[in-house]
Short mmCIF file of C-alpha atoms in Angstrom, two decimals:
data_model
loop_
_atom_site.label_atom_id
_atom_site.label_comp_id
_atom_site.label_asym_id
_atom_site.label_seq_id
_atom_site.Cartn_x
_atom_site.Cartn_y
_atom_site.Cartn_z
CA MET L 1 13.29 -1.45 14.84
CA ILE L 2 13.64 -1.86 18.60
CA ILE L 3 10.45 -1.19 20.55
CA ASN L 4 11.29 1.42 23.19
CA PHE L 5 9.74 4.55 24.61
CA SER L 6 11.04 6.90 21.91
CA ASN L 7 9.73 4.70 19.08
CA LEU L 8 6.39 4.41 20.83
CA MET L 9 6.25 8.20 21.14
CA PHE L 10 7.10 8.69 17.45
CA ILE L 11 4.46 6.16 16.35
CA THR L 12 1.80 7.72 18.59
CA LEU L 13 2.48 11.26 17.36
CA ASN L 14 2.65 10.04 13.77
CA ILE L 15 -0.80 8.46 14.10
CA MET L 16 -2.23 11.51 15.86
CA SER L 17 -0.91 13.88 13.18
CA THR L 18 -2.49 11.76 10.43
CA LEU L 19 -5.83 11.71 12.23
CA TYR L 20 -5.65 15.49 12.68
CA MET L 21 -4.80 15.87 8.99
CA ILE L 22 -7.91 13.89 8.05
CA SER L 23 -10.23 15.80 10.39
CA ALA L 24 -8.89 19.32 9.79
CA ASN L 25 -11.18 21.80 8.00
CA CYS L 26 -8.45 24.30 7.04
CA TRP L 27 -5.72 24.00 4.41
CA ILE L 28 -3.06 25.46 6.71
CA ASN L 29 -3.92 22.96 9.44
CA CYS L 30 -3.66 20.13 6.90
CA PHE L 31 -0.24 21.42 5.85
CA LEU L 32 1.01 21.67 9.45
CA ALA L 33 -0.25 18.17 10.26
CA MET L 34 1.46 16.87 7.12
CA GLU L 35 4.80 18.34 8.21
CA ILE L 36 4.45 17.03 11.78
CA ASN L 37 3.73 13.60 10.32
CA LEU L 38 6.89 13.82 8.20
CA PHE L 39 9.18 14.87 11.05
CA PHE L 40 7.95 12.07 13.30
CA PHE L 41 8.22 9.42 10.59
CA ILE L 42 11.85 10.11 9.67
CA PRO L 43 13.28 9.07 13.10
CA MET L 44 11.48 5.71 12.79
CA ILE L 45 13.25 4.86 9.53
CA PHE L 46 16.57 6.38 10.57
CA SER L 47 19.63 4.13 10.45
CA PRO L 48 23.32 5.00 11.07
CA ASN L 49 24.26 3.21 7.84
CA LEU L 50 25.71 5.77 5.37
CA PHE L 51 23.71 4.51 2.39
CA ASN L 52 20.51 4.53 4.41
CA MET L 53 21.17 8.10 5.56
CA GLU L 54 21.57 9.16 1.93
CA MET L 55 18.23 7.61 1.01
CA ILE L 56 16.53 9.22 4.03
CA MET L 57 17.90 12.62 2.98
CA LYS L 58 16.43 12.07 -0.48
CA TYR L 59 13.10 11.17 1.13
CA PHE L 60 13.25 14.31 3.28
CA ILE L 61 14.11 16.60 0.35
CA ILE L 62 11.34 15.19 -1.86
CA GLN L 63 8.72 15.47 0.88
CA VAL L 64 9.74 19.00 1.89
CA THR L 65 9.88 20.20 -1.74
CA SER L 66 6.37 18.93 -2.45
CA SER L 67 5.13 20.43 0.84
CA ILE L 68 6.53 23.86 -0.06
CA MET L 69 4.80 23.72 -3.44
CA ILE L 70 1.53 22.74 -1.75
CA LEU L 71 1.88 25.66 0.68
CA LEU L 72 2.44 28.10 -2.19
CA CYS L 73 -0.64 26.76 -3.96
CA ILE L 74 -2.68 27.22 -0.77
CA LEU L 75 -1.48 30.78 -0.21
CA TYR L 76 -1.99 31.99 -3.80
CA TYR L 77 -5.20 30.09 -4.55
CA LYS L 78 -7.60 33.03 -3.97
CA ASN L 79 -5.33 35.68 -5.53
CA PHE L 80 -4.33 33.78 -8.65
CA ILE L 81 -6.20 34.23 -11.93
CA PHE L 82 -5.68 30.72 -13.30
CA ASN L 83 -6.77 28.59 -10.36
CA LEU L 84 -6.83 25.46 -12.53
CA ILE L 85 -3.04 25.60 -12.81
CA LEU L 86 -2.70 25.68 -9.02
CA ILE L 87 -5.10 22.74 -8.66
CA ILE L 88 -3.07 20.69 -11.17
CA LEU L 89 0.20 21.64 -9.44
CA MET L 90 -1.20 20.68 -6.02
CA ASN L 91 -2.42 17.35 -7.40
CA PHE L 92 1.03 16.56 -8.78
CA CYS L 93 2.68 17.49 -5.46
CA LEU L 94 0.33 15.22 -3.52
CA LEU L 95 0.94 12.41 -6.01
CA MET L 96 4.66 12.94 -5.45
CA LYS L 97 4.13 12.48 -1.71
CA LEU L 98 2.20 9.28 -2.41
CA GLY L 99 5.00 7.83 -4.56
CA SER L 100 2.78 7.82 -7.63
CA VAL L 101 4.08 7.46 -11.18
CA PRO L 102 6.02 9.35 -12.60
CA PHE L 103 7.36 10.34 -9.14
CA HIS L 104 7.76 6.75 -7.93
CA TYR L 105 11.55 6.32 -8.04
CA TRP L 106 12.11 7.61 -4.51
CA TYR L 107 9.47 5.23 -3.18
CA ILE L 108 11.14 2.18 -4.77
CA GLU L 109 14.57 3.13 -3.40
CA ILE L 110 13.37 3.95 0.10
CA SER L 111 11.28 0.77 0.33
CA ASN L 112 14.30 -1.35 -0.59
CA ILE L 113 16.40 -0.26 2.41
CA ILE L 114 13.93 0.06 5.28
CA SER L 115 12.60 -2.78 7.43
CA TRP L 116 9.37 -4.63 6.64
CA LYS L 117 7.61 -2.85 9.51
CA MET L 118 8.47 0.57 8.17
CA PHE L 119 7.68 -0.60 4.65
CA PHE L 120 4.20 -1.46 5.91
CA MET L 121 3.84 2.01 7.46
CA LEU L 122 5.10 3.74 4.31
CA SER L 123 2.81 1.75 2.01
CA THR L 124 -0.39 2.07 4.03
CA TRP L 125 -0.64 4.59 6.86
CA GLN L 126 1.58 7.29 5.30
CA LYS L 127 -0.61 7.36 2.20
CA LEU L 128 -3.85 7.95 4.09
CA GLY L 129 -3.32 11.65 4.85
CA PRO L 130 -2.25 12.83 1.35
CA MET L 131 -5.06 10.78 -0.22
CA MET L 132 -7.65 12.51 1.98
CA ILE L 133 -6.22 15.93 1.07
CA LEU L 134 -6.28 14.92 -2.59
CA LEU L 135 -10.01 14.22 -2.25
CA TYR L 136 -10.70 17.82 -1.23
CA ASN L 137 -9.55 19.34 -4.50
CA PHE L 138 -8.63 17.09 -7.42
CA ASN L 139 -8.66 17.29 -11.19
CA GLU L 140 -10.42 14.35 -12.86
CA TYR L 141 -8.08 14.19 -15.86
CA ILE L 142 -5.00 14.13 -13.63
CA MET L 143 -6.56 11.31 -11.61
CA ILE L 144 -7.33 9.25 -14.74
CA PHE L 145 -3.78 9.80 -16.01
CA SER L 146 -2.39 8.73 -12.63
CA ILE L 147 -4.59 5.61 -12.53
CA ILE L 148 -3.46 4.48 -15.98
CA MET L 149 0.24 5.17 -15.31
CA ASN L 150 0.28 3.56 -11.85
CA SER L 151 -1.50 0.42 -13.02
CA THR L 152 0.79 0.10 -16.06
CA ILE L 153 4.10 0.65 -14.22
CA GLY L 154 2.90 -1.38 -11.24
CA MET L 155 2.12 -4.45 -13.33
CA LEU L 156 5.24 -4.28 -15.55
CA GLY L 157 7.82 -3.17 -12.97
CA GLY L 158 7.53 -6.27 -10.77
CA LEU L 159 7.91 -8.84 -13.54
CA ASN L 160 11.72 -9.01 -13.67
CA GLN L 161 12.47 -8.32 -9.99
CA ILE L 162 14.10 -10.77 -7.58
CA SER L 163 13.95 -8.51 -4.51
CA LEU L 164 10.78 -9.11 -2.50
CA LYS L 165 10.74 -5.49 -1.35
CA LYS L 166 10.84 -4.21 -4.93
CA ILE L 167 8.12 -6.65 -5.94
CA MET L 168 5.93 -5.46 -3.08
CA SER L 169 6.79 -1.83 -3.93
CA PHE L 170 5.52 -2.19 -7.50
CA SER L 171 2.52 -4.07 -6.12
CA SER L 172 1.82 -1.11 -3.84
CA ILE L 173 2.05 1.27 -6.82
CA ASN L 174 -0.50 -0.86 -8.63
CA HIS L 175 -2.80 -0.83 -5.59
CA LEU L 176 -2.38 2.95 -5.43
CA SER L 177 -4.11 3.14 -8.81
CA TRP L 178 -7.05 1.21 -7.32
CA ILE L 179 -7.11 3.54 -4.30
CA ILE L 180 -7.20 6.61 -6.55
CA ALA L 181 -9.92 4.99 -8.70
CA SER L 182 -12.00 4.23 -5.60
CA SER L 183 -11.51 7.83 -4.38
CA MET L 184 -13.14 9.07 -7.59
CA ILE L 185 -16.26 7.08 -6.63
CA SER L 186 -16.68 8.09 -2.99
CA GLU L 187 -14.75 8.64 0.21
CA ILE L 188 -16.37 5.56 1.79
CA MET L 189 -15.23 3.34 -1.08
CA MET L 190 -11.69 4.64 -0.76
CA MET L 191 -11.65 3.95 3.00
CA ILE L 192 -12.96 0.42 2.40
CA TYR L 193 -10.18 -0.28 -0.09
CA ILE L 194 -7.45 1.21 2.12
CA PHE L 195 -8.68 -0.79 5.10
CA THR L 196 -8.72 -4.02 3.06
CA TYR L 197 -5.27 -3.37 1.60
CA THR L 198 -3.87 -2.56 5.05
CA MET L 199 -5.20 -5.84 6.47
CA MET L 200 -3.68 -7.89 3.66
CA MET L 201 -0.33 -6.09 3.82
CA PHE L 202 -0.17 -6.50 7.59
CA PHE L 203 -0.28 -10.31 7.45
CA ILE L 204 2.22 -10.50 4.55
CA MET L 205 4.71 -8.06 6.09
CA MET L 206 4.44 -9.79 9.44
CA LYS L 207 5.42 -13.14 7.90
CA PHE L 208 8.26 -11.58 5.87
CA GLU L 209 9.60 -9.85 8.99
CA GLN L 210 9.33 -13.04 11.02
CA MET L 211 11.22 -15.12 8.41
CA ASN L 212 13.66 -12.29 7.53
CA LEU L 213 12.97 -12.66 3.80
CA ILE L 214 14.56 -10.19 1.39
CA ASN L 215 15.28 -12.08 -1.83
CA ILE L 216 12.89 -14.27 -3.79
CA PHE L 217 15.46 -17.10 -3.94
CA GLN L 218 15.42 -17.36 -0.14
CA LEU L 219 11.97 -18.90 -0.51
CA PHE L 220 13.62 -21.97 -2.04
CA PHE L 221 15.85 -22.68 0.96
CA PHE L 222 13.85 -21.97 4.08
CA LYS L 223 12.21 -24.87 5.91
CA LYS L 224 8.66 -25.22 4.68
CA LYS L 225 5.58 -26.17 6.64
CA MET L 226 2.18 -26.90 5.24
CA MET L 227 0.41 -24.15 7.21
CA ILE L 228 2.96 -21.55 6.07
CA MET L 229 2.52 -22.58 2.44
CA ILE L 230 -1.27 -22.29 2.66
CA SER L 231 -0.94 -18.95 4.47
CA PHE L 232 1.25 -17.39 1.80
CA PHE L 233 -0.96 -18.72 -0.98
CA ILE L 234 -4.10 -17.21 0.61
CA TYR L 235 -2.38 -13.90 1.43
CA PHE L 236 -1.03 -13.33 -2.08
CA MET L 237 -4.15 -14.49 -3.88
CA SER L 238 -6.19 -12.17 -1.68
CA LEU L 239 -3.79 -9.33 -2.46
CA GLY L 240 -4.25 -10.05 -6.16
CA GLY L 241 -8.04 -9.90 -5.85
CA LEU L 242 -8.79 -13.54 -6.62
CA PRO L 243 -12.36 -14.52 -5.63
CA PRO L 244 -13.66 -15.52 -3.14
CA LEU L 245 -10.89 -14.00 -1.01
CA MET L 246 -10.90 -10.70 0.85
CA GLY L 247 -9.26 -8.54 -1.83
CA PHE L 248 -11.91 -9.35 -4.44
CA ILE L 249 -14.92 -7.40 -3.10
CA PRO L 250 -13.38 -3.86 -2.99
CA LYS L 251 -11.96 -4.35 -6.50
CA TRP L 252 -15.30 -5.64 -7.75
CA LEU L 253 -17.16 -2.70 -6.17
CA THR L 254 -14.68 -0.24 -7.70
CA ILE L 255 -14.97 -1.76 -11.18
CA ASN L 256 -18.76 -1.85 -10.89
CA LYS L 257 -18.98 1.87 -10.08
CA LEU L 258 -16.40 2.83 -12.74
CA MET L 259 -18.42 1.02 -15.39
CA GLU L 260 -21.58 2.77 -14.24
CA ASN L 261 -19.79 6.13 -14.68
CA LYS L 262 -18.57 5.17 -18.19
CA PHE L 263 -14.87 4.80 -17.26
CA ILE L 264 -14.58 1.70 -19.46
CA LEU L 265 -10.94 2.13 -20.55
CA VAL L 266 -9.81 2.72 -16.96
CA SER L 267 -11.68 -0.40 -15.82
CA VAL L 268 -10.09 -2.58 -18.52
CA ILE L 269 -6.58 -1.35 -17.65
CA LEU L 270 -7.14 -1.98 -13.92
CA ILE L 271 -8.40 -5.51 -14.59
CA MET L 272 -5.44 -6.33 -16.87
CA SER L 273 -2.97 -4.96 -14.31
CA SER L 274 -4.48 -7.18 -11.61
CA LEU L 275 -4.01 -10.23 -13.85
CA ILE L 276 -0.33 -9.41 -14.38
CA ASN L 277 0.08 -8.83 -10.64
CA LEU L 278 -1.41 -12.26 -10.00
CA TYR L 279 1.30 -13.69 -12.27
CA TYR L 280 4.20 -12.54 -10.11
CA TYR L 281 2.29 -13.39 -6.94
CA PHE L 282 2.04 -16.90 -8.35
CA LYS L 283 5.78 -16.74 -9.05
CA ILE L 284 6.50 -16.12 -5.36
CA VAL L 285 4.31 -19.07 -4.35
CA TYR L 286 5.96 -21.19 -7.08
CA TYR L 287 9.45 -20.57 -5.67
CA MET L 288 8.19 -21.65 -2.27
CA ASN L 289 7.05 -24.99 -3.72
CA LEU L 290 10.20 -25.84 -5.70
CA ASN L 291 11.87 -27.70 -2.87
CA LYS L 292 9.08 -29.87 -1.46
CA ASN L 293 10.58 -30.95 1.83
CA TYR L 294 7.42 -30.56 3.87
CA LYS L 295 4.98 -33.28 4.88
CA ILE L 296 1.24 -33.11 4.94
CA ASN L 297 -0.13 -33.93 8.36
CA PHE L 298 -3.84 -34.73 8.45
CA PHE L 299 -3.86 -34.92 12.25
CA ILE L 300 -3.47 -31.29 13.27
CA GLU L 301 -3.13 -30.69 16.98
CA TYR L 302 -5.10 -27.76 18.36
CA ASN L 303 -2.71 -25.12 19.67
CA PHE L 304 -2.27 -21.37 19.67
CA LYS L 305 -0.40 -21.29 16.35
CA PHE L 306 -3.14 -23.28 14.62
CA SER L 307 -5.76 -20.90 16.04
CA PHE L 308 -3.75 -17.93 14.75
CA TYR L 309 -3.56 -19.36 11.20
CA LEU L 310 -7.26 -20.23 11.27
CA PHE L 311 -8.09 -16.68 12.33
CA ASN L 312 -6.02 -15.35 9.41
CA TYR L 313 -7.86 -17.57 6.93
CA LEU L 314 -11.24 -16.44 8.20
CA ILE L 315 -10.24 -12.80 7.84
CA MET L 316 -8.90 -13.33 4.33
CA THR L 317 -12.18 -14.83 3.14
CA ASN L 318 -15.25 -12.86 2.22
CA LEU L 319 -17.44 -14.43 4.92
CA SER L 320 -16.69 -11.62 7.35
CA TYR L 321 -16.60 -9.08 4.51
CA LEU L 322 -20.26 -9.40 3.55
CA LEU L 323 -21.14 -6.83 6.24
CA ILE L 324 -19.07 -4.17 4.45
CA TYR L 325 -20.78 -5.06 1.18
CA MET L 326 -24.22 -4.70 2.76
CA PHE L 327 -23.20 -1.40 4.39
CA TYR L 328 -21.93 0.06 1.11
CA TYR L 329 -25.06 -0.78 -0.82
#
């Protein structure tokens, strides 16, 4: 994606529409903000490639179809006898927008063709608005079903993949189950988890974009440096929730509250899915270490790049995250 005035305008309006969607106190305003967000996101992922245009059309049709169903649910909510049916239908439509299982196929296909920058936007920022709307009116049984399905498909789908984008897509589906689980606890807990996940994804996507990595076997051939190896190890272990890294505390808080509310089966499934996710995160780091052509230098010169890596490590640890823990409790 080339940074120019039009892209800057689309990004700005996309962010503003999401913020308006979050702060709106009317269903119609939420729907309008959702559609504005959609129409300003499509030009950012647009590509003249024929296959890409086909995938973008599928994305457009799926999003518009779910939006129409949400609008019908909003309009007929007060005049319909069985309001529970409309709530369930609206929940499924919002889950479709989020790329949740069993509506996740479009998300996997779209993620595989767009750039890492747009993949980051699709996996983090684009999920914020529908998740907030889902908080306003959700069915607990649908949420539990979605948590179990997302964690199961997210942990099993990435095991036999060689495409880094597909691996990260299934990882995002697994993290969506954690986001939904945290939303059942409180809105603050959900925002903490989304913020943490966004931070972790930002550093990983930035490195993938910088190195132009697409396939897992490319990790074997690129020139390795010690700082890059340590960076990837910390990023992926933090994404997997390994203590004492940044991704551990929101998962621990979520599990703690789920156990207090007697969601024992959901907690066990989420923990097992995180362990399987850690396996294929380790697989990525393993492929990076197969060809050991880097040297360990114990005399590190202080420069801007070293400061940048050090800043990343400090963020990925829980030292700076203790403030969030104190605020939540």
